[in-house]
Coordinates of N, CA, C and O in Angstrom, one line a residue:
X140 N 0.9 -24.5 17.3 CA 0.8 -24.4 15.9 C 0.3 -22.9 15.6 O -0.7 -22.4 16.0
X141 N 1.4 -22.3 14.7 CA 0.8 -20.9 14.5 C -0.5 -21.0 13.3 O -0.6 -21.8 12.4
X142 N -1.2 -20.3 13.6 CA -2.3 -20.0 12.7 C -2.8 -18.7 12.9 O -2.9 -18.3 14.0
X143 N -3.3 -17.9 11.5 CA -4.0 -16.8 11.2 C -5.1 -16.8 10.3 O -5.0 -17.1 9.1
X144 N -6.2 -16.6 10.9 CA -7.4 -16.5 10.4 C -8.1 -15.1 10.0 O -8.5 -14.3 10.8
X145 N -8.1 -14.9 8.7 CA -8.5 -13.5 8.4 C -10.1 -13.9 8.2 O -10.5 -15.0 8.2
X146 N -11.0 -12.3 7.9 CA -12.0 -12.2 7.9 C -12.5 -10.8 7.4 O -11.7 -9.9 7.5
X147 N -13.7 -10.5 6.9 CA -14.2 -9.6 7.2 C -14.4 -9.2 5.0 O -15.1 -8.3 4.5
X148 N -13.8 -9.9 4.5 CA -14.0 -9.8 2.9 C -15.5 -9.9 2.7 O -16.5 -10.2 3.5
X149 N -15.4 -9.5 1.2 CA -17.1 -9.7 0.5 C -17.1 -8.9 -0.9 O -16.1 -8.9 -1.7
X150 N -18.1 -8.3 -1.1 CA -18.4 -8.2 -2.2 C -18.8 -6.3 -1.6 O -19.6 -6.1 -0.7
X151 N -18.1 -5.4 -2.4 CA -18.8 -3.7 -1.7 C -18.8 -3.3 -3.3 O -18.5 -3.9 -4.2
X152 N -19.3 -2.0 -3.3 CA -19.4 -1.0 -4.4 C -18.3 -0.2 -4.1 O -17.9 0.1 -2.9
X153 N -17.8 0.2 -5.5 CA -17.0 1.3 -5.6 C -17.0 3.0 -4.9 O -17.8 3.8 -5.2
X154 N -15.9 3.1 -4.0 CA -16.4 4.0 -3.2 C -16.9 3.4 -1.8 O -17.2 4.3 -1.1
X155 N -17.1 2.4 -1.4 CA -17.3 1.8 -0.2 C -16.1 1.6 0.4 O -14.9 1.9 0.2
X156 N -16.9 0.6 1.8 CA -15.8 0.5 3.1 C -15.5 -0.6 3.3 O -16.5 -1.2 2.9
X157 N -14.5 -1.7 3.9 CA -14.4 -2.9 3.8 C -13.5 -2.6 5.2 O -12.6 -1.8 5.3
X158 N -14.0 -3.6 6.5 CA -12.8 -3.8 7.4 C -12.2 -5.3 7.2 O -12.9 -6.3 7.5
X159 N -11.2 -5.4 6.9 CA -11.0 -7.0 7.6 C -9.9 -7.3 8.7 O -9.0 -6.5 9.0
X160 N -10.1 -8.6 9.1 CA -9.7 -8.5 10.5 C -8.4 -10.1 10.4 O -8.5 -10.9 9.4
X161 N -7.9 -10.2 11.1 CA -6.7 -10.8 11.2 C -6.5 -11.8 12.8 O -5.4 -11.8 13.4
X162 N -7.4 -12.4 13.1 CA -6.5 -13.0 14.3 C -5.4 -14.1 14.3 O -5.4 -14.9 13.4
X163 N -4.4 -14.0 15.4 CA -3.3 -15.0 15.4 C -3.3 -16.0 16.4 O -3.8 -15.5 17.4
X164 N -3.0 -16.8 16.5 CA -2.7 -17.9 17.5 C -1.9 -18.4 17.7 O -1.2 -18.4 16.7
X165 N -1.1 -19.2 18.9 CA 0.1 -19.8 18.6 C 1.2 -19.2 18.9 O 2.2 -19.8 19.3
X166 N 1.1 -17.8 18.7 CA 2.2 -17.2 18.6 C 2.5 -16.3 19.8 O 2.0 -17.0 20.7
X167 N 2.9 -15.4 20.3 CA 3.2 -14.5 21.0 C 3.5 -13.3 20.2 O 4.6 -13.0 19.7
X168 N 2.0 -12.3 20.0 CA 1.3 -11.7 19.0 C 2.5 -10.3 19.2 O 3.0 -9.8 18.1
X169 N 2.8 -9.9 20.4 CA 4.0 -8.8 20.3 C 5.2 -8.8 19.7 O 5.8 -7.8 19.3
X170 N 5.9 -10.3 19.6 CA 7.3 -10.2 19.0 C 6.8 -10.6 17.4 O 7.4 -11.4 16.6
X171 N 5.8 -10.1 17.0 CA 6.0 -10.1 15.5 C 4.9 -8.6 14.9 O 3.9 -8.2 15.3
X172 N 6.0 -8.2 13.7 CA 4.7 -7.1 12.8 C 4.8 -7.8 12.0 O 5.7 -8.5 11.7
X173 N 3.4 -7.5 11.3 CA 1.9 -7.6 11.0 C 2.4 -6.9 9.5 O 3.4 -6.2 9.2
X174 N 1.2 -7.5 8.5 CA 1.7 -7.3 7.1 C 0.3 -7.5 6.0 O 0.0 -8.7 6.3
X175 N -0.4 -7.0 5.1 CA -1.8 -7.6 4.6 C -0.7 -7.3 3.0 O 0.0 -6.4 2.6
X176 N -0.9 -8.3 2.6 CA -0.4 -8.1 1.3 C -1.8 -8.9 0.3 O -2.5 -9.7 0.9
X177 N -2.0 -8.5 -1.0 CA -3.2 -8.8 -1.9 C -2.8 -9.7 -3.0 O -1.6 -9.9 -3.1
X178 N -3.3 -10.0 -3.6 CA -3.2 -11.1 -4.9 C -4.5 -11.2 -5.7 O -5.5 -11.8 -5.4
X179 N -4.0 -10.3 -7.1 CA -5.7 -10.4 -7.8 C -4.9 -11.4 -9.3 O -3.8 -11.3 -9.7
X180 N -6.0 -12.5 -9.9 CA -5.8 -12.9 -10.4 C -4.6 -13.0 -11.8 O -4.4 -11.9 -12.4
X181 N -4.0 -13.7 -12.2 CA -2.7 -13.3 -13.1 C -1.7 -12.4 -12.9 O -1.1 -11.8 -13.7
X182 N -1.6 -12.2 -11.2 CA -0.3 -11.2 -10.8 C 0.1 -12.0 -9.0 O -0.4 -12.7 -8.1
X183 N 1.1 -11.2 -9.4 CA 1.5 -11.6 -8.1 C 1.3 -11.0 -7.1 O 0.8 -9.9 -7.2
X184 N 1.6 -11.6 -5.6 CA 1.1 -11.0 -4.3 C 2.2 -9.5 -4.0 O 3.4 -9.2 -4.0
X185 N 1.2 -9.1 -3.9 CA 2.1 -7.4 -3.9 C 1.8 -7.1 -1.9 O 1.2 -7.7 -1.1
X186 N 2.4 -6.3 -2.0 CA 2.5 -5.6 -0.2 C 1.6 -4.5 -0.3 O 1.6 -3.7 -1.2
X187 N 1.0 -4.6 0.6 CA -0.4 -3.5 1.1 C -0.1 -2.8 2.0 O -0.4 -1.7 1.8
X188 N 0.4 -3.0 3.1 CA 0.2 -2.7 4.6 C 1.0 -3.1 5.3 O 1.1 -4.3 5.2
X189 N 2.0 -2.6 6.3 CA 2.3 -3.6 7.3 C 2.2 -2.6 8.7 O 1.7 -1.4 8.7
X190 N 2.7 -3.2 9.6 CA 2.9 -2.2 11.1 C 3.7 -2.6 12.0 O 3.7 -3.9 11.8
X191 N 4.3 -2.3 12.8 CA 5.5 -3.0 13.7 C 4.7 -3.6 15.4 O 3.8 -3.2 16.2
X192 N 5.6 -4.4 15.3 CA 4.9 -5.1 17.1 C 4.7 -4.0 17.8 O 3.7 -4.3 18.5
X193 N 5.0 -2.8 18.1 CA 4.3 -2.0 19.0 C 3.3 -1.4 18.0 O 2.2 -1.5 18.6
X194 N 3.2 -1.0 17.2 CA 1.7 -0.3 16.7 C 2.1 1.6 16.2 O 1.6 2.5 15.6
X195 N 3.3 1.5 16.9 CA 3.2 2.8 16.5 C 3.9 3.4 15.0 O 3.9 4.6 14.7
X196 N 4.5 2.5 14.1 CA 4.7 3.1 13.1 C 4.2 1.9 11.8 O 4.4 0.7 11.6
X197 N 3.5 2.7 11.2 CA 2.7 1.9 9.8 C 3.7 2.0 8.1 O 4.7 2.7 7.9
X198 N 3.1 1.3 7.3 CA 3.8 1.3 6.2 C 3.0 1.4 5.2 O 2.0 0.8 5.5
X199 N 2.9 1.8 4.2 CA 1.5 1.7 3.2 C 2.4 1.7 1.8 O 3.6 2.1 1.8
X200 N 1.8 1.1 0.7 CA 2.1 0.6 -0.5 C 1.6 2.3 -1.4 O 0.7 2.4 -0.6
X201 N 1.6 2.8 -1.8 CA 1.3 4.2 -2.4 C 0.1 3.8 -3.6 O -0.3 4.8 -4.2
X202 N -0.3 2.7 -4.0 CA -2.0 2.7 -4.2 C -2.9 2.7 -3.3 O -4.1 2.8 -3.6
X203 N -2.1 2.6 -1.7 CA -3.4 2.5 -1.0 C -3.4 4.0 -0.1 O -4.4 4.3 0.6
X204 N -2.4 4.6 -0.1 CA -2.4 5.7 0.9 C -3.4 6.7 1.3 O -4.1 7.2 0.4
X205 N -3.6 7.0 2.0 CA -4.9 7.6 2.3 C -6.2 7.0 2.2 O -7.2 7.7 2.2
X206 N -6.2 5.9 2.3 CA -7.0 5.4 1.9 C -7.8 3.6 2.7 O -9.0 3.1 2.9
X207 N -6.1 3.1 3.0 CA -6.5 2.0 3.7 C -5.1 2.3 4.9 O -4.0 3.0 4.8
X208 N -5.7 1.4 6.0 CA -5.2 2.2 7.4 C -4.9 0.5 8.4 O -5.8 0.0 8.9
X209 N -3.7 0.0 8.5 CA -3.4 -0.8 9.4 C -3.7 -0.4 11.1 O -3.6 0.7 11.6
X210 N -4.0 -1.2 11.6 CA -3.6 -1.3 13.3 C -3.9 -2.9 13.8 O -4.3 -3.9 13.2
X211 N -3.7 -2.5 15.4 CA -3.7 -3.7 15.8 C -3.8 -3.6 17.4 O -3.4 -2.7 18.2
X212 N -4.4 -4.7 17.6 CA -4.5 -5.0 19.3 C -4.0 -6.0 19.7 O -4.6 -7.0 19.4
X213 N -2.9 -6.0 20.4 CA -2.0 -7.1 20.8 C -2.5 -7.6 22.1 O -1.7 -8.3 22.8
X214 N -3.4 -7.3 22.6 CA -3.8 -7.6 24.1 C -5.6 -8.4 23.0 O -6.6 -8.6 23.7
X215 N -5.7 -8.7 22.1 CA -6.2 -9.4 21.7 C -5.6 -10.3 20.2 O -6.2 -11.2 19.7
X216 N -4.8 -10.0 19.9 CA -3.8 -10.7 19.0 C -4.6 -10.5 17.5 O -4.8 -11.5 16.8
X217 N -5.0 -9.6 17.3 CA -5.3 -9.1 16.3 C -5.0 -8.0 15.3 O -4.8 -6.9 15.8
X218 N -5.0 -8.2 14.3 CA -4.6 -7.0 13.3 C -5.8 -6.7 12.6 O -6.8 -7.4 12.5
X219 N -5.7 -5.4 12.0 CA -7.0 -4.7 11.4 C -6.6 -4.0 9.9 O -5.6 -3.4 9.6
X220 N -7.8 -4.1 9.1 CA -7.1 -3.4 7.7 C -8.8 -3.0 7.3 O -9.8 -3.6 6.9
X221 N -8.3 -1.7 7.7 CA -9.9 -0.6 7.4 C -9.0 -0.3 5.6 O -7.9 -0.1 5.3
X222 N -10.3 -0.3 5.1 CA -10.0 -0.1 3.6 C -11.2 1.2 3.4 O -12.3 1.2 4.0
X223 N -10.9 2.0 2.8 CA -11.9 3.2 2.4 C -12.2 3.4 1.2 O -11.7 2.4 0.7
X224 N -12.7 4.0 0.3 CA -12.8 4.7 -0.9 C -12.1 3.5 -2.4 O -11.3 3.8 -3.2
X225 N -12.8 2.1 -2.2 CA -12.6 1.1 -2.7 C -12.7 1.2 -4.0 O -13.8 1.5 -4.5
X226 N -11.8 0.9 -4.7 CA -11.9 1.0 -6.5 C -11.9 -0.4 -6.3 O -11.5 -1.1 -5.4
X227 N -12.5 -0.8 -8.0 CA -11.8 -1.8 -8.6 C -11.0 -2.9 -8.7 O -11.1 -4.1 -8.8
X228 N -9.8 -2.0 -8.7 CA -8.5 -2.1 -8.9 C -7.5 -3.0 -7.6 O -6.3 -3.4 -7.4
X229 N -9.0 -2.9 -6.6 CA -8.5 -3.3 -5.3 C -9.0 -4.5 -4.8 O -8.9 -4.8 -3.6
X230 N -9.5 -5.3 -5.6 CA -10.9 -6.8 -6.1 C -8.8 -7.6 -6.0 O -7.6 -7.6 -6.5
X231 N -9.5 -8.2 -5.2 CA -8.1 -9.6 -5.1 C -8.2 -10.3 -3.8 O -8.9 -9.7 -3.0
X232 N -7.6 -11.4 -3.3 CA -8.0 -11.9 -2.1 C -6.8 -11.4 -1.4 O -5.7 -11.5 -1.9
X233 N -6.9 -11.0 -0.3 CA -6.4 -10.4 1.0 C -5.9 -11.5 2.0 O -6.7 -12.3 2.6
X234 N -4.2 -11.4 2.1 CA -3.5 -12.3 3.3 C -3.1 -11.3 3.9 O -2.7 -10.3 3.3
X235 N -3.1 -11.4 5.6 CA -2.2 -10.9 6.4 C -0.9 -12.5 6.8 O -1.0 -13.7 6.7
X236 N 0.0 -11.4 7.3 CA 0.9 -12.2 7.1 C 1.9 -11.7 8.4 O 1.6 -10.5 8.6
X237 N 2.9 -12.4 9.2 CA 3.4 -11.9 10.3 C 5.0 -12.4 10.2 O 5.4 -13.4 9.4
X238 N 6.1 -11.6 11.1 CA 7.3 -11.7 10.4 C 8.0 -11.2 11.8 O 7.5 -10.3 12.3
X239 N 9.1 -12.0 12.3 CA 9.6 -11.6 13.4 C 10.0 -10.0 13.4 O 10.8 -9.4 12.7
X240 N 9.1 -9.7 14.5 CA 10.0 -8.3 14.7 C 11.4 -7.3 14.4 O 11.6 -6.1 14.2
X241 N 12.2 -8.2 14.5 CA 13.9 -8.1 14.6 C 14.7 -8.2 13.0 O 15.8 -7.8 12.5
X242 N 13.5 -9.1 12.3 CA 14.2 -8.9 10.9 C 14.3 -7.6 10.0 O 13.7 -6.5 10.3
X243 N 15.1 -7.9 8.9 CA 15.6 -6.8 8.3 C 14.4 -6.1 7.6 O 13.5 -6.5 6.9
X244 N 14.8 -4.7 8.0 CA 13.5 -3.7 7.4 C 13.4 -3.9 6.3 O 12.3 -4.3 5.8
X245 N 14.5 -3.9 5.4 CA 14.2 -4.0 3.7 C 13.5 -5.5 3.4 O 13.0 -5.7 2.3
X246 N 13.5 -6.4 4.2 CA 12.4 -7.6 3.7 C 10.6 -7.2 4.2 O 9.6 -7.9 4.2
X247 N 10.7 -6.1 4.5 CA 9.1 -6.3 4.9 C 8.3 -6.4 4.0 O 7.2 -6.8 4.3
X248 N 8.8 -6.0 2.3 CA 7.8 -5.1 1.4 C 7.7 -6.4 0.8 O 6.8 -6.5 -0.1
X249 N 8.5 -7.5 1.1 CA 8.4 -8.9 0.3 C 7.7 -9.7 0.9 O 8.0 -9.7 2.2
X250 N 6.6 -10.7 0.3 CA 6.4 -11.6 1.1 C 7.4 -12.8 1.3 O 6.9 -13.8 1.9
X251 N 8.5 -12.8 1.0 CA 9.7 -13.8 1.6 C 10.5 -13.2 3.2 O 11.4 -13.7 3.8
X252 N 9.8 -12.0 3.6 CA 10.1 -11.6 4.1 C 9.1 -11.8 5.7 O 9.3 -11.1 6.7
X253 N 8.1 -12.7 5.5 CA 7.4 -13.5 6.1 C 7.2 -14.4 6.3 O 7.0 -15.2 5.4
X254 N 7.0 -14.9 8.2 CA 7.4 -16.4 8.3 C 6.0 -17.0 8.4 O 5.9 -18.2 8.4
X255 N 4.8 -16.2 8.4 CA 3.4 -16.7 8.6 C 2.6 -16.3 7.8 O 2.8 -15.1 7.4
X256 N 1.5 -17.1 7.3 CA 0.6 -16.7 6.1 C -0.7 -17.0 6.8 O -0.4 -17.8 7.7
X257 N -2.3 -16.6 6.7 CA -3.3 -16.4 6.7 C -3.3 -17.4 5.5 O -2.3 -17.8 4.9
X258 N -5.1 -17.7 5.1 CA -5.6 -18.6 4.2 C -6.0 -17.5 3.2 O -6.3 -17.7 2.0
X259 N -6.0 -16.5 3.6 CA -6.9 -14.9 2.3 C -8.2 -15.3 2.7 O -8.8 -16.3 3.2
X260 N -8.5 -13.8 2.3 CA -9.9 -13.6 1.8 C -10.1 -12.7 0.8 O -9.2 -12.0 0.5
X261 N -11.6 -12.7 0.0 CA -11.7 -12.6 -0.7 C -12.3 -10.9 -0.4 O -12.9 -10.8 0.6
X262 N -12.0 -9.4 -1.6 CA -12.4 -9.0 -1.1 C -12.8 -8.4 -3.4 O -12.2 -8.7 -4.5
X263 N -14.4 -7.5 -3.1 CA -14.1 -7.6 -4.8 C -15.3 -6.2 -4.4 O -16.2 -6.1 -3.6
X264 N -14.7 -5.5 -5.4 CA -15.1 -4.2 -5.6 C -15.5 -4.0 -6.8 O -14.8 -4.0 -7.9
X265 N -17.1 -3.6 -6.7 CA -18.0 -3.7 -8.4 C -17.9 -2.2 -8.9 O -18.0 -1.3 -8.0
X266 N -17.7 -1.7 -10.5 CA -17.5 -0.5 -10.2 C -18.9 -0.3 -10.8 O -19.4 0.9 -10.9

């Protein structure tokens, strides 16, 4: 049974740091990239992040660039989402989400484009 358990949400000030973390199970953590997309109340789940089964090329949403930074350790089946320089605007609960490697690049930015979901967490930035 695949399962993903995220962590590492809370409550920071504006201008703070937030890591959260992603482990997977179940699965065979190399044939799939990795994906944190967000959902703040009255909107839909938008795409944050993703990175591909080897690690070496990332994707960022252009509210977060420079700013929040994917990776991952596949020799521990984990994904990582360092968040920096936290507004506001960035208060919503946090899924990572995982997607066979091999599928089509243009579905990554969707979450239909994902065959696994995390439960979220919550992550809320006071200004």
């Amino acid at each position: 049974q695949v399962q993903l358990a995220e962590s590492g949400g809370g409550l920071v000030q504006a201008g703070g740091s937030l890591r959260l973390s992603c482990a997977a199970s179940g699965v065979t953590f190399s044939n799939y990239a990795m994906g944190w997309f967000r959902q703040a109340p009255g909107k839909e789940r938008e795409f944050v992040v993703a990175i591909r089964w080897s690690g070496d090329t990332t994707y960022e949403a252009d509210a977060v660039k420079g700013r929040f930074t994917i990776s991952r350790d596949n020799a521990k089946n984990t994904v990582y989402l360092q968040m920096n320089s936290l507004k506001p605007e960035d208060t919503a609960v946090y899924y990572c989400a995982a997607r066979l490697r091999w599928r089509a690049y243009g579905t990554m930015w969707s979450p239909d484009g994902y065959e696994y979901w995390g439960q979220g967490t919550q992550v809320t930035v006071s200004s």
